[in-house]
Amino acid sequence: MAKARQVLDAEPEFVFWKDLNSVYLGCNQRFAEVAGLASPDEIVGKTDFDLAWTDGESDFYREVDRRVMANNAPEYHIVESQLQGDGRRSWLDTSKVPFHDDDGTVAGLLGMFTNITGRVESAKLLAQGTEIFRAMSFAARTMVENSDWTIGIEAVLAALGKAVEVSRVTLFSIHDAESDHLLRFRYEWVAEGFESRRQRPEVRNVPMQKVGLGRLYAELAAGRCVHLRARELGGSERRILDDQKVLSVVTAPVVVDSELWGFIEFDDCSIERQWLIAEIEALRSAAGIIGSAIQRQRVVRALRLETRRFEQLFENTPLAILMADADEIVVDANPAFEDLFGFSRDEVVNRKINDLITPPDRADEASWLSRRTFGGETVAQRTVRHRKDQTPVPVEIFGVPVTQDAKVVLVYGIYVDQTERLRAEAALRESEEKFRSLAEQSLQGIFVVKRGRVAYANEMMANITGYPLEEFLRFDLTELERIIHPADRPFVVAAVNRFEIGDGQVSPQSEYRLLSKSGVVKWVLQQTRTVRFDGDLGVEGVLVDITQRKRAEEQLLQSALHDPLTGLPNRASFYDRVDLALERSRGRSASPFAVLFLDLDRFKLINDGFGHQAGDRLLIEIAHRLRRAVRPGDTVARLGGDEFTVLIPDINGQSEAVSVADRIRDALATPFRVGEQEVFTTASTGIAISSPRYDTPDEILRDADIAMYRAKAEGRARHHMYDETMHPLILNQLQMENDLRRALEKEEFRLHYQPIVNTSSGRIVACEALLRWQHPERGLLPPSEFLSVAEETGLIIPIGEWVLRTGCLQASEWMRDHDAETSPAVSINLFSRQFTRTELVVYVGEILAEIQLPANRLQLEITESATIDMPELAIDVMRRLRNLGVKVHLDDFGTGYSSLAYLQRFAIDTLKIDQGFTQRLGSSGGGGIEIVETIIALARNLGMDALAEGIETREQLDIVRNLGCTHGQGFLFSKPKPPAEILEIIKRGPMDVGLGVRR
């Protein structure tokens, strides 16, 4: 009996047995503990009503007991709930079996149960996640479809509230007042049984600071969500929530045009709720979608206003304007055009303008202007046109093209009557004929020297030198030399003496400094030539003030050696100083020096949270503190990003370098002010001491960098001295990097291909290229083994280019070996760093042209995460790829909400449903059909195809096809294969998709 008790007590499940009256006969130790008993012996003679269950639970357990013993039949996997002592509810999977006495009569029952609370709650969370995703999809679609965001906002709030199962969802706006921020109720959804705040006066024009909501405003203005329970608050905030019967609340800021517009809020008035990350992120995404919709509506209204303004300008301007389409046909002309040329608007519309106002002798010129303008060039030309009565009119024509998708769709022709200007110019030429050449260069200082004295100078010469014109005209050669800077005077005088006066002679250009009358030093560029002036030979000097250019050159030199943000020496300057320190350290009596390598802790978090401008201000303040912390003669530099270095020359030992590091740590310990917020940042510092083994600055910087990473690994905000035992830590990574470089050179990379199949016809429409590495020692490696090192070292770029070129060559071979119209395209994954390179589109175009592969035979796959950080760049790159004719697929779609607000702007052809969703479909998959159906519907509504990844069973194929998914990919069709094996699969023709299609 003791052994039997030991076996039962060792059993991980909860075991018990009862008699015919549901009176306990015994149990194991685990059951006794959950029943609130010290040992199994205490349960003998008790019923369920004597234990820690509720009466309702006890009634349910006894009813099941009665049924099992009355029917003499076991019942398995009865799911029961049970209230725990701490108020939480657990879920049990129970089985009960009758047992019999010697004559076969039922004598009682044996029971066993398993705690399945975790599994039940996981299922509830998954279901809630599906509802949240569906609500977010509905919100994005509703906000995009309606030009007025207020039309569908209440439906969006309702969808969110039901998905997250909250009591109330409210949208507030915030308006600036003289001394406060006014909170205004806008829209609301309320669950059944809860009170609406729509008519309550305390939610309309509420001064936030005055009523105690200042902290909420500060958090929202900083772009942060606020989630809390009412009992965690005090003072006025607690009173406000209690008055509205709110137990838990979460808010997210709605930002429009980079300004806080308001916020959206979830309230739970039934339970004290610990908000889930998915619920908070759903609220944040909804706030982003609403903010984008509000901003889009503002832009549309502004565009309409600008259109009305343009129409008024077009009709009322005194400039003669016409508009012509891409076929050079006039579509409109303004009243000023009618007045200038005498044609009515009806007489020029639908006509070619050159047929109406171009004189016969100007036909070639007009054709030349048209070709340039309609070719996309803005042109200006002074010429002659004639009026309706054939009288000539001198005009200056401006041709301004309007382009769309790199094509000219409209041209504005602007005609300025030159009649009065020509009359004025003729009068001016008549009165100033002998100075015509000088007047044409009036923006430059011009002077003429004849017989050793200044014979002429223009006003610009007086402006440059600072001498009044009358005084400058009295200068002789001695006085001209006197205004040249003393340091430059010898070479300028020498150049003048070398200049030979003669017809057509021109001197080289020279740059020098002159002294203005007020003593200001100016840089000038001078060139002289021989001219005839009043019948005699003289020397004309042309002077250009280049002071600003020289200052710019000095600034460029400063920028070449200093960081433009902080003013600290940059990497090049710091390397020069370390190189000089290495040279000095090789002397017999030289003192050692130290190099500190600092990397700021948590800077990226601050930069992302407060914005790049705030990050820049923080870096500037850190630079100031570093300068103050080091010794006189030490060099502080910024290498880039959040990396700083310090050169400490002439140290007496390691302790002196450590002392500087300690002072830097103390200097950074004081909080920094970023806007209205205080932030803290620290630095991890690596220290390397000079040694004869160092030959170059790179070597000592490398070791300081290694020591810095050791300091960061040990907990940040500390410093670590380099020693040689650290070196092997990076050898493995260096070996991998070297192997990768060799792999490119020795062509060790391979591409395997997996078919992408039309789910209806079975035709292989494309094959996805998947990278492998045939390592000479480790065999065939998947990308997960080496891509992270390739990303860190930058080798990902040449590897990605190799994948693109090799995949395109393979697709070209398929076209040559098969019907060019039906051969499969190649689908190539772009790495994130490839996708963000500005030259990507140009490179793709060059590859297609070189291989002569049609653009529709190339599909490029990008992950959803690659578009998140820089969505505007992603939009531009995808648009340009589509213009090339290349198809773009969004890979792993559905794994996040980040890109939903931008999805309608992306030039995407296909959404690839993440295999994690596909593989949950079917009888053994655990559900997931709602998510897949939502993604397919979203793709259809946005005019995109849907492609399901990871199809492994016929059932999964049938489900996605019935949901409208046009393409599929997965092991059901084929695993990734080498080129020769995939070629055999292609040759066999369409694949079996269960619709009568044969291989």
PDB file of N, CA and C in Angstrom, residues 669-707:
ATOM      1  N   ALA A 669      27.154  61.972 -15.774  1.00  0.00           N
ATOM      2  CA  ALA A 669      26.173  61.476 -14.799  1.00  0.00           C
ATOM      3  C   ALA A 669      25.042  62.469 -14.570  1.00  0.00           C
ATOM      4  N   THR A 670      25.319  63.753 -14.726  1.00  0.00           N
ATOM      5  CA  THR A 670      24.272  64.771 -14.538  1.00  0.00           C
ATOM      6  C   THR A 670      23.265  64.679 -15.678  1.00  0.00           C
ATOM      7  N   PRO A 671      21.963  64.760 -15.400  1.00  0.00           N
ATOM      8  CA  PRO A 671      20.978  64.624 -16.481  1.00  0.00           C
ATOM      9  C   PRO A 671      21.103  65.751 -17.503  1.00  0.00           C
ATOM     10  N   PHE A 672      20.683  65.423 -18.734  1.00  0.00           N
ATOM     11  CA  PHE A 672      20.696  66.396 -19.826  1.00  0.00           C
ATOM     12  C   PHE A 672      19.277  66.897 -20.049  1.00  0.00           C
ATOM     13  N   ARG A 673      19.178  68.100 -20.544  1.00  0.00           N
ATOM     14  CA  ARG A 673      17.888  68.730 -20.811  1.00  0.00           C
ATOM     15  C   ARG A 673      17.613  68.619 -22.305  1.00  0.00           C
ATOM     16  N   VAL A 674      16.559  67.916 -22.684  1.00  0.00           N
ATOM     17  CA  VAL A 674      16.130  67.814 -24.086  1.00  0.00           C
ATOM     18  C   VAL A 674      14.728  68.372 -24.173  1.00  0.00           C
ATOM     19  N   GLY A 675      14.618  69.613 -24.632  1.00  0.00           N
ATOM     20  CA  GLY A 675      13.315  70.267 -24.637  1.00  0.00           C
ATOM     21  C   GLY A 675      12.859  70.476 -23.211  1.00  0.00           C
ATOM     22  N   GLU A 676      11.672  69.980 -22.906  1.00  0.00           N
ATOM     23  CA  GLU A 676      11.130  70.090 -21.548  1.00  0.00           C
ATOM     24  C   GLU A 676      11.455  68.870 -20.695  1.00  0.00           C
ATOM     25  N   GLN A 677      12.184  67.908 -21.277  1.00  0.00           N
ATOM     26  CA  GLN A 677      12.420  66.653 -20.571  1.00  0.00           C
ATOM     27  C   GLN A 677      13.859  66.572 -20.087  1.00  0.00           C
ATOM     28  N   GLU A 678      14.041  65.865 -18.966  1.00  0.00           N
ATOM     29  CA  GLU A 678      15.366  65.502 -18.500  1.00  0.00           C
ATOM     30  C   GLU A 678      15.643  64.070 -18.936  1.00  0.00           C
ATOM     31  N   VAL A 679      16.814  63.855 -19.542  1.00  0.00           N
ATOM     32  CA  VAL A 679      17.192  62.509 -19.959  1.00  0.00           C
ATOM     33  C   VAL A 679      18.567  62.190 -19.389  1.00  0.00           C
ATOM     34  N   PHE A 680      18.812  60.909 -19.244  1.00  0.00           N
ATOM     35  CA  PHE A 680      20.087  60.443 -18.735  1.00  0.00           C
ATOM     36  C   PHE A 680      20.752  59.591 -19.810  1.00  0.00           C
ATOM     37  N   THR A 681      22.021  59.795 -20.012  1.00  0.00           N
ATOM     38  CA  THR A 681      22.783  58.912 -20.880  1.00  0.00           C
ATOM     39  C   THR A 681      24.156  58.709 -20.267  1.00  0.00           C
ATOM     40  N   THR A 682      24.700  57.563 -20.505  1.00  0.00           N
ATOM     41  CA  THR A 682      26.029  57.234 -20.004  1.00  0.00           C
ATOM     42  C   THR A 682      26.865  56.769 -21.186  1.00  0.00           C
ATOM     43  N   ALA A 683      28.096  56.413 -20.904  1.00  0.00           N
ATOM     44  CA  ALA A 683      28.986  55.964 -21.977  1.00  0.00           C
ATOM     45  C   ALA A 683      29.752  54.735 -21.514  1.00  0.00           C
ATOM     46  N   SER A 684      29.920  53.792 -22.423  1.00  0.00           N
ATOM     47  CA  SER A 684      30.812  52.665 -22.205  1.00  0.00           C
ATOM     48  C   SER A 684      32.148  53.026 -22.846  1.00  0.00           C
ATOM     49  N   THR A 685      33.220  52.877 -22.093  1.00  0.00           N
ATOM     50  CA  THR A 685      34.524  53.387 -22.532  1.00  0.00           C
ATOM     51  C   THR A 685      35.548  52.254 -22.560  1.00  0.00           C
ATOM     52  N   GLY A 686      36.253  52.163 -23.683  1.00  0.00           N
ATOM     53  CA  GLY A 686      37.390  51.254 -23.783  1.00  0.00           C
ATOM     54  C   GLY A 686      38.690  52.041 -23.771  1.00  0.00           C
ATOM     55  N   ILE A 687      39.700  51.514 -23.075  1.00  0.00           N
ATOM     56  CA  ILE A 687      40.983  52.215 -22.937  1.00  0.00           C
ATOM     57  C   ILE A 687      42.083  51.329 -23.508  1.00  0.00           C
ATOM     58  N   ALA A 688      42.894  51.903 -24.390  1.00  0.00           N
ATOM     59  CA  ALA A 688      44.067  51.198 -24.907  1.00  0.00           C
ATOM     60  C   ALA A 688      45.289  52.083 -24.670  1.00  0.00           C
ATOM     61  N   ILE A 689      46.353  51.487 -24.089  1.00  0.00           N
ATOM     62  CA  ILE A 689      47.604  52.202 -23.798  1.00  0.00           C
ATOM     63  C   ILE A 689      48.590  51.931 -24.940  1.00  0.00           C
ATOM     64  N   SER A 690      49.337  52.965 -25.347  1.00  0.00           N
ATOM     65  CA  SER A 690      50.287  52.808 -26.447  1.00  0.00           C
ATOM     66  C   SER A 690      51.303  51.720 -26.124  1.00  0.00           C
ATOM     67  N   SER A 691      51.771  51.067 -27.190  1.00  0.00           N
ATOM     68  CA  SER A 691      52.688  49.943 -27.042  1.00  0.00           C
ATOM     69  C   SER A 691      53.503  49.833 -28.328  1.00  0.00           C
ATOM     70  N   PRO A 692      54.708  49.274 -28.269  1.00  0.00           N
ATOM     71  CA  PRO A 692      55.510  49.110 -29.496  1.00  0.00           C
ATOM     72  C   PRO A 692      54.824  48.240 -30.544  1.00  0.00           C
ATOM     73  N   ARG A 693      53.841  47.435 -30.142  1.00  0.00           N
ATOM     74  CA  ARG A 693      53.183  46.564 -31.130  1.00  0.00           C
ATOM     75  C   ARG A 693      52.243  47.343 -32.052  1.00  0.00           C
ATOM     76  N   TYR A 694      51.914  48.590 -31.692  1.00  0.00           N
ATOM     77  CA  TYR A 694      51.016  49.381 -32.526  1.00  0.00           C
ATOM     78  C   TYR A 694      51.826  50.116 -33.598  1.00  0.00           C
ATOM     79  N   ASP A 695      51.454  49.898 -34.844  1.00  0.00           N
ATOM     80  CA  ASP A 695      52.113  50.588 -35.957  1.00  0.00           C
ATOM     81  C   ASP A 695      51.215  51.659 -36.574  1.00  0.00           C
ATOM     82  N   THR A 696      49.910  51.495 -36.469  1.00  0.00           N
ATOM     83  CA  THR A 696      48.988  52.430 -37.124  1.00  0.00           C
ATOM     84  C   THR A 696      47.892  52.846 -36.150  1.00  0.00           C
ATOM     85  N   PRO A 697      47.257  53.999 -36.397  1.00  0.00           N
ATOM     86  CA  PRO A 697      46.122  54.410 -35.553  1.00  0.00           C
ATOM     87  C   PRO A 697      45.002  53.382 -35.537  1.00  0.00           C
ATOM     88  N   ASP A 698      44.771  52.689 -36.673  1.00  0.00           N
ATOM     89  CA  ASP A 698      43.691  51.697 -36.721  1.00  0.00           C
ATOM     90  C   ASP A 698      43.869  50.614 -35.659  1.00  0.00           C
ATOM     91  N   GLU A 699      45.127  50.225 -35.419  1.00  0.00           N
ATOM     92  CA  GLU A 699      45.359  49.115 -34.493  1.00  0.00           C
ATOM     93  C   GLU A 699      45.009  49.501 -33.060  1.00  0.00           C
ATOM     94  N   ILE A 700      45.455  50.669 -32.605  1.00  0.00           N
ATOM     95  CA  ILE A 700      45.152  51.052 -31.216  1.00  0.00           C
ATOM     96  C   ILE A 700      43.670  51.405 -31.079  1.00  0.00           C
ATOM     97  N   LEU A 701      43.059  52.013 -32.130  1.00  0.00           N
ATOM     98  CA  LEU A 701      41.605  52.275 -32.090  1.00  0.00           C
ATOM     99  C   LEU A 701      40.825  50.969 -32.047  1.00  0.00           C
ATOM    100  N   ARG A 702      41.295  49.964 -32.786  1.00  0.00           N
ATOM    101  CA  ARG A 702      40.626  48.659 -32.773  1.00  0.00           C
ATOM    102  C   ARG A 702      40.596  48.069 -31.372  1.00  0.00           C
ATOM    103  N   ASP A 703      41.760  48.114 -30.683  1.00  0.00           N
ATOM    104  CA  ASP A 703      41.817  47.517 -29.352  1.00  0.00           C
ATOM    105  C   ASP A 703      40.986  48.317 -28.349  1.00  0.00           C
ATOM    106  N   ALA A 704      40.985  49.650 -28.476  1.00  0.00           N
ATOM    107  CA  ALA A 704      40.125  50.446 -27.602  1.00  0.00           C
ATOM    108  C   ALA A 704      38.659  50.134 -27.859  1.00  0.00           C
ATOM    109  N   ASP A 705      38.317  49.885 -29.126  1.00  0.00           N
ATOM    110  CA  ASP A 705      36.948  49.528 -29.489  1.00  0.00           C
ATOM    111  C   ASP A 705      36.562  48.179 -28.872  1.00  0.00           C
ATOM    112  N   ILE A 706      37.482  47.218 -28.921  1.00  0.00           N
ATOM    113  CA  ILE A 706      37.219  45.902 -28.319  1.00  0.00           C
ATOM    114  C   ILE A 706      36.984  46.046 -26.815  1.00  0.00           C
ATOM    115  N   ALA A 707      37.815  46.841 -26.162  1.00  0.00           N
ATOM    116  CA  ALA A 707      37.656  47.049 -24.722  1.00  0.00           C
ATOM    117  C   ALA A 707      36.331  47.741 -24.416  1.00  0.00           C
TER     118      ALA A 707
END
